[in-house]
XYZ file of C-alpha atoms in Angstrom:
662
model
C 0.062 0.161 -0.165
C 1.084 3.484 -0.491
C -0.511 6.343 0.731
C 0.593 9.037 -1.412
C 0.155 6.920 -4.442
C -3.724 6.199 -2.847
C -3.741 10.098 -2.408
C -3.304 10.318 -5.966
C -6.189 7.991 -6.979
C -8.651 9.141 -4.687
C -7.696 13.014 -6.687
C -8.062 11.543 -9.560
C -11.607 10.279 -8.685
C -12.678 13.313 -6.964
C -11.897 15.585 -9.752
C -13.010 13.603 -12.716
C -16.643 12.619 -11.290
C -16.584 16.415 -10.245
C -15.829 17.779 -13.637
C -18.377 15.583 -15.547
C -21.201 16.471 -13.165
C -20.635 19.656 -13.917
C -20.265 19.624 -17.112
C -23.221 17.640 -17.624
C -21.313 15.205 -19.986
C -18.715 12.790 -20.320
C -17.443 9.274 -19.334
C -16.889 8.693 -15.358
C -16.294 4.768 -16.289
C -12.378 4.955 -17.146
C -11.407 7.468 -15.039
C -12.765 6.168 -12.047
C -11.846 2.705 -12.403
C -8.128 3.279 -14.040
C -7.411 6.145 -11.443
C -4.158 3.556 -9.657
C -2.734 2.922 -13.123
C -2.479 7.172 -13.931
C -0.650 7.318 -10.387
C 1.493 5.126 -10.852
C 2.173 5.128 -14.699
C 2.978 9.409 -14.012
C 3.802 9.620 -10.302
C 6.569 6.554 -10.828
C 6.861 4.858 -13.592
C 7.057 7.237 -16.560
C 9.908 9.299 -17.935
C 8.920 12.604 -18.272
C 9.018 16.397 -16.730
C 5.607 18.222 -16.597
C 7.902 21.457 -16.270
C 9.035 21.101 -19.473
C 6.016 18.929 -21.749
C 8.141 18.752 -24.961
C 11.729 17.466 -24.010
C 12.427 15.688 -26.335
C 13.620 12.102 -24.386
C 10.274 12.560 -22.292
C 8.151 9.074 -22.361
C 5.395 9.363 -24.364
C 1.440 8.862 -23.492
C -1.514 8.221 -25.636
C -4.677 7.556 -23.968
C -5.723 6.218 -26.753
C -9.509 5.729 -24.852
C -9.700 9.043 -25.223
C -13.606 9.254 -23.560
C -11.766 8.801 -20.900
C -10.241 12.395 -21.343
C -10.930 13.324 -17.444
C -8.419 10.235 -16.548
C -4.971 12.373 -18.228
C -6.995 15.993 -16.997
C -7.186 14.905 -13.291
C -3.359 13.054 -13.939
C -1.881 15.921 -15.830
C -2.915 18.567 -13.169
C -1.549 16.679 -10.381
C 1.825 15.915 -11.788
C 2.009 19.862 -12.662
C 1.386 19.747 -15.911
C -0.348 23.229 -17.084
C -3.505 21.922 -16.891
C -5.366 24.421 -13.917
C -7.931 23.406 -11.419
C -10.306 26.122 -13.702
C -9.644 24.315 -16.624
C -10.843 21.006 -15.004
C -13.877 23.177 -13.900
C -14.479 24.351 -17.242
C -14.379 20.190 -18.787
C -16.667 20.258 -21.769
C -17.126 23.454 -22.917
C -16.450 25.463 -25.582
C -12.423 27.180 -25.397
C -10.604 25.042 -22.015
C -8.198 22.954 -22.249
C -9.489 20.249 -21.209
C -11.897 19.299 -24.408
C -14.198 16.485 -24.456
C -11.577 14.440 -26.036
C -8.143 15.362 -25.782
C -6.337 17.463 -28.143
C -3.093 17.933 -29.230
C -2.384 21.293 -29.441
C -4.617 22.658 -26.786
C -3.338 20.986 -23.291
C 0.309 20.487 -22.202
C 0.779 16.930 -22.003
C -1.245 16.000 -24.570
C 0.880 13.432 -26.858
C -2.072 13.691 -29.874
C -5.843 13.991 -30.142
C -7.474 10.576 -29.552
C -11.158 9.748 -29.201
C -11.803 7.521 -32.537
C -11.207 4.603 -31.078
C -8.305 2.480 -31.858
C -6.297 5.524 -33.655
C -4.176 6.509 -30.344
C -2.615 2.826 -29.504
C -1.742 2.609 -33.344
C -0.397 6.052 -33.648
C 1.919 4.978 -29.971
C 3.183 2.247 -33.116
C 4.529 4.931 -35.294
C 5.756 6.920 -32.134
C 7.797 3.779 -31.187
C 9.252 3.518 -34.581
C 10.256 7.532 -34.583
C 12.658 6.643 -31.250
C 14.179 3.032 -32.613
C 15.277 5.268 -36.008
C 16.126 8.126 -34.097
C 18.263 5.472 -31.717
C 19.547 4.437 -34.343
C 20.796 7.716 -36.275
C 22.374 9.569 -33.059
C 22.990 7.393 -30.122
C 26.595 5.905 -29.758
C 28.489 3.499 -27.485
C 29.583 6.038 -25.017
C 26.278 8.159 -24.937
C 22.377 6.728 -25.289
C 20.489 10.437 -25.913
C 17.013 8.604 -27.661
C 15.744 6.249 -24.823
C 12.549 6.697 -24.038
C 9.518 4.452 -24.294
C 5.349 5.025 -25.401
C 2.790 4.017 -23.464
C -1.152 3.809 -24.201
C -3.869 2.894 -22.655
C -7.019 1.103 -24.212
C -9.620 -0.945 -23.552
C -12.356 -3.149 -25.505
C -13.372 -0.760 -27.978
C -9.766 0.204 -29.114
C -9.235 -3.912 -29.716
C -12.866 -4.408 -31.838
C -11.907 -1.538 -33.618
C -9.618 -3.280 -37.399
C -6.898 -0.970 -36.977
C -5.620 -1.135 -33.676
C -5.013 -5.227 -35.028
C -3.451 -4.184 -38.575
C -0.814 -1.937 -36.306
C -0.166 -4.444 -33.765
C 0.624 -6.506 -36.641
C 2.928 -3.972 -37.687
C 4.337 -3.581 -34.272
C 4.978 -7.326 -33.336
C 6.998 -7.644 -36.821
C 9.517 -4.860 -36.216
C 9.684 -6.148 -32.765
C 9.309 -2.721 -31.128
C 10.072 -3.433 -27.791
C 9.957 0.024 -26.615
C 5.694 -0.031 -26.632
C 3.741 -1.017 -23.544
C 0.211 -1.158 -23.774
C -1.881 -1.044 -21.068
C -5.182 -2.694 -21.689
C -7.888 -1.870 -18.991
C -9.840 -5.111 -18.689
C -13.092 -4.256 -17.444
C -15.394 -6.566 -20.162
C -17.892 -3.730 -20.448
C -19.288 -1.591 -23.628
C -21.801 1.262 -24.112
C -24.571 -1.863 -24.913
C -23.686 -4.054 -21.599
C -21.165 -6.508 -21.884
C -18.443 -7.888 -23.931
C -19.480 -10.625 -24.472
C -21.396 -10.207 -26.679
C -20.014 -8.900 -29.404
C -15.769 -9.848 -28.130
C -15.112 -13.463 -27.714
C -11.813 -14.168 -28.578
C -8.496 -15.440 -26.827
C -7.276 -11.567 -26.835
C -3.587 -12.719 -25.113
C -3.434 -15.753 -27.371
C -4.098 -13.157 -30.391
C -2.020 -10.824 -29.258
C 1.153 -13.632 -29.161
C 0.129 -14.681 -33.087
C 1.237 -11.260 -33.202
C 4.559 -11.512 -31.921
C 3.885 -9.416 -28.719
C 4.588 -10.228 -25.119
C 1.324 -10.734 -23.255
C 1.470 -10.470 -19.042
C -1.334 -9.661 -16.881
C -2.178 -7.891 -13.458
C -4.445 -6.258 -10.953
C -5.670 -2.516 -11.790
C -5.526 -1.862 -8.319
C -1.706 -3.396 -7.332
C 0.886 -0.471 -8.098
C 3.891 -2.649 -7.077
C 2.661 -5.460 -9.330
C 2.287 -3.155 -12.488
C 5.815 -1.817 -11.788
C 6.810 -5.317 -11.808
C 5.148 -5.771 -15.243
C 6.448 -2.543 -16.523
C 9.834 -4.258 -15.799
C 9.017 -7.251 -17.636
C 7.607 -5.065 -20.520
C 10.895 -3.094 -20.837
C 13.671 -6.468 -20.568
C 11.516 -8.298 -23.568
C 12.614 -7.247 -27.211
C 8.837 -7.473 -27.959
C 5.909 -4.809 -27.713
C 4.229 -5.620 -24.570
C 0.225 -5.476 -24.232
C -0.359 -5.993 -19.970
C -4.405 -6.863 -19.481
C -5.237 -5.217 -16.256
C -8.348 -6.441 -14.727
C -10.465 -3.553 -13.895
C -13.923 -2.526 -12.883
C -15.390 0.208 -14.608
C -16.307 3.323 -12.625
C -15.254 1.650 -9.229
C -16.207 3.826 -6.132
C -19.434 4.487 -6.921
C -21.541 2.091 -6.426
C -24.514 2.790 -7.976
C -22.574 2.141 -11.336
C -19.542 0.003 -10.299
C -19.032 -3.056 -13.434
C -21.596 -1.965 -15.483
C -22.220 -0.051 -18.669
C -24.656 2.375 -17.238
C -21.211 3.636 -15.739
C -19.845 4.408 -19.164
C -20.554 7.628 -20.694
C -23.277 9.976 -18.281
C -22.652 11.525 -15.609
C -23.147 10.042 -11.825
C -26.059 11.929 -11.293
C -26.131 14.502 -7.948
C -27.393 11.431 -5.695
C -24.232 9.038 -7.219
C -21.757 11.269 -6.400
C -22.961 11.407 -3.157
C -22.689 7.714 -2.583
C -19.754 7.415 -4.557
C -17.810 10.208 -2.694
C -19.637 8.632 0.843
C -17.793 5.196 -0.063
C -14.667 6.777 -0.886
C -14.658 8.637 2.354
C -14.512 11.980 0.686
C -17.013 14.519 2.095
C -20.037 15.251 -0.151
C -20.251 19.111 0.384
C -16.831 18.900 -1.262
C -16.209 19.440 -4.877
C -12.851 19.255 -7.229
C -11.268 18.284 -3.905
C -7.478 17.150 -4.113
C -6.193 15.236 -1.380
C -2.922 17.228 0.261
C -0.837 13.884 0.106
C -1.419 14.028 -4.011
C -0.135 17.225 -3.883
C 2.882 16.523 -1.732
C 4.111 13.658 -3.413
C 3.921 15.485 -6.838
C 6.183 17.686 -5.489
C 8.557 16.119 -4.137
C 8.674 14.081 -7.299
C 8.866 17.107 -9.125
C 12.661 17.431 -7.780
C 12.990 13.691 -9.688
C 11.723 14.792 -12.717
C 13.831 17.865 -13.348
C 16.700 16.210 -12.523
C 16.213 13.458 -14.720
C 15.881 15.774 -17.424
C 19.329 17.771 -16.686
C 21.076 14.978 -16.332
C 19.878 14.095 -19.468
C 20.584 17.969 -20.959
C 24.549 17.348 -19.985
C 24.945 14.171 -21.798
C 23.290 15.882 -24.703
C 25.788 19.046 -24.196
C 28.892 16.025 -24.198
C 27.270 13.757 -27.175
C 26.182 17.327 -29.241
C 30.689 18.288 -28.150
C 32.185 14.960 -28.992
C 29.781 14.650 -32.224
C 29.425 17.192 -33.911
C 28.078 16.751 -37.118
C 25.534 13.984 -36.085
C 24.790 17.333 -33.520
C 24.163 19.119 -37.370
C 21.261 16.526 -38.045
C 19.839 16.726 -34.952
C 18.873 20.234 -35.076
C 18.371 19.307 -39.144
C 15.832 16.651 -38.271
C 14.019 18.609 -35.658
C 13.318 22.210 -37.101
C 9.369 23.437 -37.219
C 7.503 20.760 -39.003
C 10.737 18.647 -40.045
C 12.032 20.472 -43.002
C 14.360 22.887 -43.150
C 12.766 25.320 -45.906
C 15.877 27.079 -46.732
C 16.480 23.564 -48.654
C 13.904 23.361 -50.685
C 15.673 25.064 -53.662
C 19.106 23.733 -53.222
C 17.365 19.945 -54.112
C 18.314 18.755 -57.917
C 15.613 18.490 -58.873
C 14.452 17.168 -62.752
C 14.753 19.686 -65.433
C 11.981 19.110 -67.731
C 11.352 20.419 -70.872
C 8.707 21.200 -73.371
C 7.149 18.613 -74.647
C 8.460 15.443 -72.635
C 6.016 13.260 -71.576
C 5.824 11.126 -68.585
C 3.027 9.682 -65.142
C 3.215 12.719 -62.457
C 3.207 9.414 -60.715
C 6.338 8.682 -62.373
C 7.692 12.401 -61.952
C 6.474 12.411 -58.289
C 9.101 9.647 -57.505
C 12.098 11.361 -59.225
C 11.409 14.489 -57.455
C 10.615 12.172 -54.082
C 14.513 10.968 -54.734
C 15.651 14.776 -55.437
C 14.250 16.085 -51.783
C 15.054 13.183 -50.124
C 18.711 13.134 -50.717
C 18.800 16.726 -49.050
C 16.383 15.675 -46.209
C 18.281 12.093 -44.849
C 14.853 12.404 -42.300
C 12.281 12.406 -44.736
C 10.819 9.230 -44.358
C 7.864 6.749 -45.454
C 6.194 4.018 -47.222
C 3.539 2.823 -49.385
C 0.746 -0.241 -48.529
C 2.100 -2.628 -50.586
C 2.800 -0.441 -53.820
C 6.231 0.661 -53.894
C 6.423 0.117 -57.328
C 2.279 1.515 -58.474
C 3.035 4.267 -56.433
C 6.647 5.535 -57.401
C 7.927 6.205 -54.014
C 10.927 4.090 -53.622
C 13.994 6.064 -52.510
C 16.789 5.187 -53.871
C 20.147 3.357 -51.987
C 17.582 3.944 -48.701
C 17.580 0.730 -46.457
C 14.178 -0.619 -45.680
C 13.542 -0.138 -41.459
C 12.819 -3.139 -39.245
C 13.559 -5.284 -37.055
C 17.195 -5.564 -38.107
C 17.641 -2.432 -39.313
C 16.317 0.948 -37.417
C 18.138 2.964 -39.537
C 15.827 2.336 -42.679
C 13.314 4.758 -44.087
C 11.372 3.484 -45.821
C 8.527 1.268 -44.765
C 6.314 -2.239 -46.017
C 3.307 -1.225 -43.693
C 1.249 -3.965 -46.635
C -2.184 -4.143 -47.012
C -2.614 -1.942 -44.370
C -4.270 1.786 -44.999
C -5.760 3.141 -42.238
C -2.780 1.342 -40.233
C -0.265 3.369 -42.643
C -1.668 6.703 -41.843
C -2.109 6.050 -38.046
C 1.468 4.733 -37.993
C 2.578 8.199 -40.035
C 0.789 10.586 -37.501
C 2.815 8.766 -34.834
C 6.093 9.382 -36.701
C 5.159 13.315 -37.741
C 3.534 13.535 -33.585
C 6.502 12.346 -32.229
C 9.565 14.565 -34.076
C 12.885 14.456 -36.032
C 11.164 13.335 -39.064
C 8.866 14.340 -42.006
C 6.580 11.247 -42.888
C 4.871 10.634 -46.269
C 2.652 7.456 -47.046
C 1.293 5.932 -50.325
C -1.222 4.174 -51.678
C -3.999 4.220 -54.979
C -6.264 7.468 -54.427
C -9.418 5.478 -54.432
C -7.630 3.499 -51.455
C -7.975 6.982 -49.305
C -11.153 6.214 -48.379
C -9.492 3.138 -45.962
C -7.327 5.920 -44.378
C -10.021 8.825 -44.574
C -10.099 8.698 -40.366
C -6.066 9.324 -40.027
C -6.023 12.006 -42.268
C -8.922 13.701 -41.054
C -6.925 13.374 -37.114
C -3.869 14.877 -39.000
C -6.084 17.274 -40.707
C -7.321 18.047 -36.929
C -3.498 17.744 -34.970
C -2.183 20.184 -38.164
C -0.014 17.457 -39.272
C 1.717 18.341 -42.276
C 1.772 14.871 -43.030
C 2.610 14.368 -46.834
C -0.543 11.677 -48.955
C 1.395 9.913 -51.922
C -1.843 8.524 -54.074
C -1.775 7.999 -57.645
C -3.879 6.401 -60.102
C -5.721 9.244 -59.518
C -9.215 8.832 -62.436
C -11.188 7.053 -65.031
C -7.898 7.225 -66.962
C -6.137 4.236 -65.097
C -8.660 2.213 -67.730
C -8.590 -1.777 -67.242
C -8.833 -2.247 -63.152
C -12.496 -1.174 -63.657
C -14.752 1.494 -61.429
C -13.654 -0.611 -58.063
C -10.332 1.343 -58.504
C -11.693 4.410 -60.503
C -11.959 7.735 -58.025
C -14.517 9.663 -59.495
C -16.245 11.441 -56.117
C -12.553 11.143 -54.359
C -11.279 14.096 -55.102
C -13.433 15.421 -53.191
C -14.587 13.511 -50.858
C -10.973 15.162 -49.359
C -11.192 18.412 -50.513
C -14.116 18.988 -47.602
C -12.186 17.800 -44.870
C -10.996 21.118 -43.035
C -7.536 22.125 -43.355
C -6.861 19.215 -46.620
C -5.162 20.308 -48.907
C -5.735 18.527 -52.427
C -2.692 18.979 -54.863
C -3.352 17.677 -58.263
C -0.400 18.441 -60.423
C -1.528 18.812 -64.620
C 2.030 17.512 -66.211
C 5.915 16.828 -64.409
C 6.746 20.696 -63.782
C 3.921 21.124 -61.700
C 4.794 17.898 -59.933
C 7.893 19.227 -58.435
C 5.728 22.842 -57.622
C 3.363 20.683 -55.908
C 6.205 18.905 -54.073
C 7.726 21.889 -52.745
C 4.501 22.927 -51.703
C 3.777 20.521 -49.823
C 7.765 19.969 -47.707
C 6.535 24.136 -47.285
C 3.012 23.137 -45.836
C 3.444 23.426 -41.753
C -0.014 23.457 -40.520
C -1.487 20.530 -42.255
C -1.785 17.624 -44.749
C -1.617 17.934 -48.263
C -2.556 15.119 -50.223
C -0.941 14.926 -53.561
C -2.860 13.006 -56.660
C -1.144 11.737 -59.407
C -1.386 9.904 -62.612
C -1.138 6.979 -63.818
C -1.712 7.865 -67.246
C 1.310 10.012 -69.111
C 0.801 13.402 -68.970
C 2.751 16.033 -71.663
C 4.890 19.035 -70.419
C 3.133 22.595 -71.879
C 4.455 25.801 -72.474
C 2.612 28.225 -69.413
C 1.779 31.627 -70.750
C 2.879 32.925 -67.019
C 6.600 34.150 -66.937
C 6.081 33.908 -63.353
C 4.143 30.711 -62.940
C 6.115 29.048 -60.156
C 5.315 31.758 -58.048
C 1.746 32.352 -59.046
C 1.337 28.547 -58.885
C 1.681 29.066 -54.757
C -1.766 30.629 -55.285
C -3.350 27.471 -56.002
C -3.799 28.405 -59.960
C -1.926 29.958 -62.817
C -2.738 31.590 -65.678
C -1.472 28.992 -68.890
C -2.875 30.025 -71.954
C -4.000 33.442 -71.468
C -6.537 34.289 -74.493
C -6.093 37.636 -74.365
C -7.118 40.672 -72.027
C -10.772 40.505 -72.012
C -10.875 36.093 -72.477
C -14.658 35.171 -73.465
C -14.704 31.589 -71.699
C -11.771 30.627 -69.133
C -11.707 27.166 -68.422
C -10.488 25.830 -65.126
C -9.217 22.535 -65.281
C -7.225 20.434 -62.836
C -4.523 17.491 -63.414
C -4.287 15.987 -66.780
C -7.650 18.023 -67.886
C -5.418 20.852 -67.701
C -3.184 19.403 -71.221
C -7.151 18.539 -72.828
C -8.133 22.268 -71.757
C -5.493 23.072 -74.034
C -6.173 21.197 -76.540
C -10.034 22.236 -76.521
C -9.242 25.299 -76.874
C -7.015 25.476 -79.741
C -10.116 24.107 -81.963
C -12.269 26.787 -80.478
C -11.042 29.685 -82.842
C -14.596 31.441 -82.424
C -14.026 32.299 -78.712
C -10.800 33.690 -77.031
C -10.116 31.222 -74.438
C -7.792 31.029 -70.998
C -6.591 28.407 -69.285
C -6.174 27.867 -65.944
C -4.548 25.062 -64.247
C -6.016 24.714 -60.472
C -3.281 22.852 -59.145
C -4.948 23.494 -55.633
C -8.561 24.451 -55.557
C -9.156 25.118 -51.557
C -5.036 27.209 -51.402
C -7.051 28.577 -54.725
C -10.288 30.110 -52.818
C -8.415 30.924 -50.242
C -6.943 33.836 -52.351
C -8.753 37.265 -52.197
C -10.931 38.158 -54.756
C -8.756 40.412 -56.527
C -6.222 37.431 -56.570
C -8.872 35.564 -58.442
C -10.192 37.966 -60.276
C -6.721 38.424 -62.001
C -6.422 34.756 -62.980
C -10.011 34.172 -64.127
C -9.859 37.198 -66.029
C -13.371 38.346 -64.466
C -11.616 41.486 -63.475
C -10.610 42.203 -67.021
C -14.147 41.200 -68.087
C -14.742 37.351 -68.918
C -18.262 36.574 -69.744
C -18.163 32.738 -68.880
C -16.604 30.127 -67.028
C -15.993 26.157 -67.811
C -14.877 23.486 -64.872
C -12.986 20.381 -66.203
C -12.149 17.564 -63.926
C -12.376 13.510 -64.066
C -14.521 13.561 -61.456
C -18.034 14.595 -60.127
C -19.046 18.197 -60.617
C -19.836 18.608 -56.663
C -17.729 21.154 -55.738
C -17.212 22.894 -58.422
C -20.689 24.803 -58.968
C -19.602 28.305 -56.809
C -17.028 28.479 -59.806
C -18.374 27.243 -63.114
C -21.073 29.516 -64.668
C -23.818 27.219 -65.148
C -24.081 23.926 -63.772
C -23.726 22.954 -67.823
C -20.721 24.434 -67.854
C -19.155 21.701 -64.740
C -17.308 19.610 -67.521
C -17.626 16.159 -65.295
C -18.246 13.124 -64.580
C -21.146 11.848 -62.769
C -20.799 8.410 -62.786
C -18.782 5.596 -61.437
C -16.363 4.207 -65.069
C -16.105 1.349 -66.443
C -13.414 -1.499 -66.865
C -11.481 -0.968 -70.255
C -8.794 0.925 -71.890
C -8.692 4.373 -69.852
C -8.785 6.138 -73.036
C -12.234 4.535 -73.914
C -13.108 4.599 -71.289
C -13.179 7.883 -70.831
C -14.978 8.479 -74.734
C -17.624 5.852 -73.391
C -18.267 8.251 -70.892
C -18.399 11.187 -73.118
C -15.290 12.842 -71.369
C -13.332 13.499 -74.421
C -11.987 16.529 -76.108
C -14.557 16.629 -79.050
C -17.116 17.187 -76.594
C -15.487 19.370 -74.155
C -14.944 22.060 -77.397
C -18.443 21.017 -77.657
C -19.354 22.997 -74.953
C -17.041 26.212 -75.050
C -18.974 26.217 -78.505
C -22.282 26.669 -77.356
């Protein structure tokens, strides 16, 4: 028995139940049921310093079961992070540092946004991968400057979600021994007991993934410490299954699904406080012993970081070249933008014909040679996505210095892991698949956007022009479905030259993800009438064919359809036609009306705007002059050669020219 840890656990329960009750919203079951784990983890086990939540070599904790957020906020407050009692009292209120689910960037000590179950533990896999890569790159025989663990807390919901299975399989395969996952084994879900839906042998499942599986009691501090020690002594990732009682301490709901997702109610609070030995009239009570414990431990936390700082200084002095690489790796966004123009990118010339996916591969390799911390991989599509890094070692258990990842056919897991790598720091991360299969990774992309992570998604085979694979693989609605996600920018370059700029702009972005939509079919490098197009394109669009000062028609086209628009414009001699390449509609839409009008020709009296994209017309309504002026594909495709499929769908230069002549 540890009275001070008991005081911490009691305070976690007190703060959690009162905050949830005051908000009249929240999930008390997990905070009440796992308070002891939080107490011993933050109070004795983890290497961290509340005075510096961004210490590079800290242990990371990811609350994958994000609905139990008050567990995290309470322990962060008690441990000395910047979470105040007033923050806790404003739980789930607009602008609070304690939102309903943990949100990255809002609260010191919150390592990532969680709540969508399974994603937290999956990104924890990425964090563990990042730690091992940095250790392989920077540790020396005499210094271990990268040496930390990644912890995560999951419930049954996380283990039911498919993404956690994808990433658990990868973690076991990669032997991520510094990943330790606690399973809050209360066997309760929202609808009742988990035996309604989850009867497999979880320990056996994780053992088959290549994990060490241990079990113990959620309420035994020494047992938990011993289990963590055993986890640290094994080269495999570890799942620690802790038997628990959901809503422990609240007799009206403990052990039942009623504890999961609703306040205890005033009567329930009174009963719980009486049961726990608390004064029912005192709200947001914190046991003085809890504060005393963390005041004592605060000195130890600071001393541990100070010791690391001394080691880091000595390492820096002895290994100055490694220190330079370190500083490069840890710049904001993981990319030193000043080096973007120093990369030896390909020199394409007018008339060169190449798929933008192929050009992307060449550009990626040019930037990879300048940025050794640019890392990524594909969901079993390295060749088709053209994302192999020449000369790069493939990351695996024996070669953690690798920078390319084989994720297998696990798009969601891949994207969640990529988020974790980016969150950890020290890298700029990308991942790749076919554009159509971005549907499989969308929830992780959405979290990347919410967390403002500058992840790059390489999405090839971007239209019906992929041909023979048919409608299952031909994206028609996908571009628009990505564009509507807030803070996501979709770049669809029209030719190899634009692809260079698309990559540059993607890497220069620091506050959100970029999707590169790339062709399978060849595109031809075309003449650009705008002499300053390489700068204008930063606005999201630029003039390819001016068509006079006052064009009769302006065509807004994206990707491979810019070439189609140019050809159609040449065929229509009766009208002056401007062609604008829209690299990113979202970026273009964010420009001032003056800039938009200057490019579209509206400020010059352009009479009509036609949009062209090999996808659905949705989203273009605000740009095209009329509904009929959106030249699009509003149906699924067919299986056949790409050009024949397009012709079958009526998506041809001839038909576009007819539309322009109207």
